[in-house]
mmCIF file of C-alpha atoms in Angstrom:
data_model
loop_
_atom_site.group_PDB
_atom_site.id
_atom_site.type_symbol
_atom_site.label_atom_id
_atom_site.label_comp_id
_atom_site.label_asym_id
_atom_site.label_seq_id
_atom_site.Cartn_x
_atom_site.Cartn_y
_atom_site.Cartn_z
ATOM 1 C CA UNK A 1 0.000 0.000 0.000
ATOM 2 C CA UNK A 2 1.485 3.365 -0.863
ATOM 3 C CA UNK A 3 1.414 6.407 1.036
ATOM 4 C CA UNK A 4 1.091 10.120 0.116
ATOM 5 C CA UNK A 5 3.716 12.285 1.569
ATOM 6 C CA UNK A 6 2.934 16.018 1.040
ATOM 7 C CA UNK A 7 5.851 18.357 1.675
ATOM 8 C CA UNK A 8 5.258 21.524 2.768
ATOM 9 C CA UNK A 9 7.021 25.332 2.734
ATOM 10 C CA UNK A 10 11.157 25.509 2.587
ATOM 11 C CA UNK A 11 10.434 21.302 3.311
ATOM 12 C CA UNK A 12 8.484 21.235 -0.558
ATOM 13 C CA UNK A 13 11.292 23.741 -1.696
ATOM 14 C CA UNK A 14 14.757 21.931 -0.634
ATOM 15 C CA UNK A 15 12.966 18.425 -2.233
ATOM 16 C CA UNK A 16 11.626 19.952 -5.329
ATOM 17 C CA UNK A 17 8.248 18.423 -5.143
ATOM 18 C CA UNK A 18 5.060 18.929 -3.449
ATOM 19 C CA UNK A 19 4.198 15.488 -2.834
ATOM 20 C CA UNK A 20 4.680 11.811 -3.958
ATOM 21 C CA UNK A 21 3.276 8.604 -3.377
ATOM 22 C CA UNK A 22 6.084 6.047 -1.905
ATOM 23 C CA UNK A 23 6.122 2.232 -0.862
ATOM 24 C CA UNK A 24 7.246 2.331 2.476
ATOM 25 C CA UNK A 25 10.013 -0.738 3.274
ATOM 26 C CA UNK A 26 10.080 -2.863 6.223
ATOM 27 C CA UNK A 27 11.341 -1.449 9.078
ATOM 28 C CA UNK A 28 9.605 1.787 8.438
ATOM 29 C CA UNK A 29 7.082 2.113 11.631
ATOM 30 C CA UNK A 30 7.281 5.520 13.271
ATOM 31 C CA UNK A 31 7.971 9.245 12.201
ATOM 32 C CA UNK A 32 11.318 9.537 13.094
ATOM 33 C CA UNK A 33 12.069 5.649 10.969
ATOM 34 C CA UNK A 34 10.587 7.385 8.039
ATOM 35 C CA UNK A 35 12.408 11.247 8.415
ATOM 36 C CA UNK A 36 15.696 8.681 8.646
ATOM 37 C CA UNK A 37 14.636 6.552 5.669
ATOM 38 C CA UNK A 38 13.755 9.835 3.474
ATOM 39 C CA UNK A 39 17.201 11.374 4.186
ATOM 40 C CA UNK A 40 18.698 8.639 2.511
ATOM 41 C CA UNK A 41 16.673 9.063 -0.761
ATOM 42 C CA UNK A 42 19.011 11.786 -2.112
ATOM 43 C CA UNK A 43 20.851 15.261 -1.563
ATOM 44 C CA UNK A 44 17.578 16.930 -1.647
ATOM 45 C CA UNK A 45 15.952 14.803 0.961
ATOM 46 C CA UNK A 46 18.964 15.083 3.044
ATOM 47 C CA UNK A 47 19.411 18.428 2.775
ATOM 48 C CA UNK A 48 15.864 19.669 3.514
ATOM 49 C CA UNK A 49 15.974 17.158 6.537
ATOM 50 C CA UNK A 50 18.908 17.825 8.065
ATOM 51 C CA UNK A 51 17.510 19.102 11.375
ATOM 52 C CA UNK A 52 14.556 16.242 12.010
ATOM 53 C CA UNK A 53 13.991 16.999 15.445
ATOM 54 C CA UNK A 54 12.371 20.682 13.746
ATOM 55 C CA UNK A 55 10.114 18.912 11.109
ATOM 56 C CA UNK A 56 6.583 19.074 12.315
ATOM 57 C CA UNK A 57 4.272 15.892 10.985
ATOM 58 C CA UNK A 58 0.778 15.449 10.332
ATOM 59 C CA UNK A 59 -0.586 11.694 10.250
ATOM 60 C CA UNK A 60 -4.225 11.798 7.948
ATOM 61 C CA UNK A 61 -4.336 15.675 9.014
ATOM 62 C CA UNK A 62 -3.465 14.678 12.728
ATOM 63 C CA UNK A 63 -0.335 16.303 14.455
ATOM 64 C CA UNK A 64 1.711 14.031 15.983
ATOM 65 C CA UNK A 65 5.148 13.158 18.089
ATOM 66 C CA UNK A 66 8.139 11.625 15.639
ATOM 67 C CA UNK A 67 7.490 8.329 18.100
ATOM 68 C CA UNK A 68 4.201 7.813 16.920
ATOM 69 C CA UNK A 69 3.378 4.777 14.748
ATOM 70 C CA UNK A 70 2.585 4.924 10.877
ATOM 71 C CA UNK A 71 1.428 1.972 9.883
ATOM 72 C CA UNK A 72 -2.198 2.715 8.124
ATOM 73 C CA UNK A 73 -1.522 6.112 7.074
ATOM 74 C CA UNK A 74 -2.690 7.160 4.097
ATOM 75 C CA UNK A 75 -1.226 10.964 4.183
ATOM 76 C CA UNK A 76 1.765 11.949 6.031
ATOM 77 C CA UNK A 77 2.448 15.977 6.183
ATOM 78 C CA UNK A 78 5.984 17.074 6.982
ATOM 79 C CA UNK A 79 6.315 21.045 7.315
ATOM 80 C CA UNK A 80 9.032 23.584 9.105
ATOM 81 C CA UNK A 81 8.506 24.589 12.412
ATOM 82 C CA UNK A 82 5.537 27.535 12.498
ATOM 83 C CA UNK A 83 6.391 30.825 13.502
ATOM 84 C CA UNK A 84 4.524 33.463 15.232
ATOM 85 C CA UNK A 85 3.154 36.771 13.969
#
């Protein structure tokens, strides 16, 4: 089953695409295995996630903690850190 990962502000800008559908492998269960596993995909990936701990998430429109589990999602949201105004 794939899963749509849509990439949001400098995140969409520093990977080049606003979203993509991707096979997760084995071994992929929580937020932080999968912000690993993408900064391996490439100098774009890598370079747009080299801070992880900053990189908010949003499970099927859900925030959540890079611990929690992924396994059914069908959207995963990564964004920058919001700032105030």
């Amino acid at each position: 089953m794939s899963t749509r990962l849509i990439y949001f502000a400098w995140v969409r800008e520093r990977i080049g695409k606003p979203q993509e559908d991707v096979e997760l492998p084995d071994g992929i269960e929580t937020v932080a295995d999968l912000l690993r596993w993408l900064k391996s995909r490439g100098e774009e990936y890598e370079h747009a996630l080299q801070y992880p701990d900053v990189i908010r998430v949003a499970i099927n429109q859900e925030h959540v903690e890079h611990r929690e589990k992924i396994s059914g999602a069908r959207e995963i949201a990564l964004f920058p850190p919001m700032t105030g105004g």
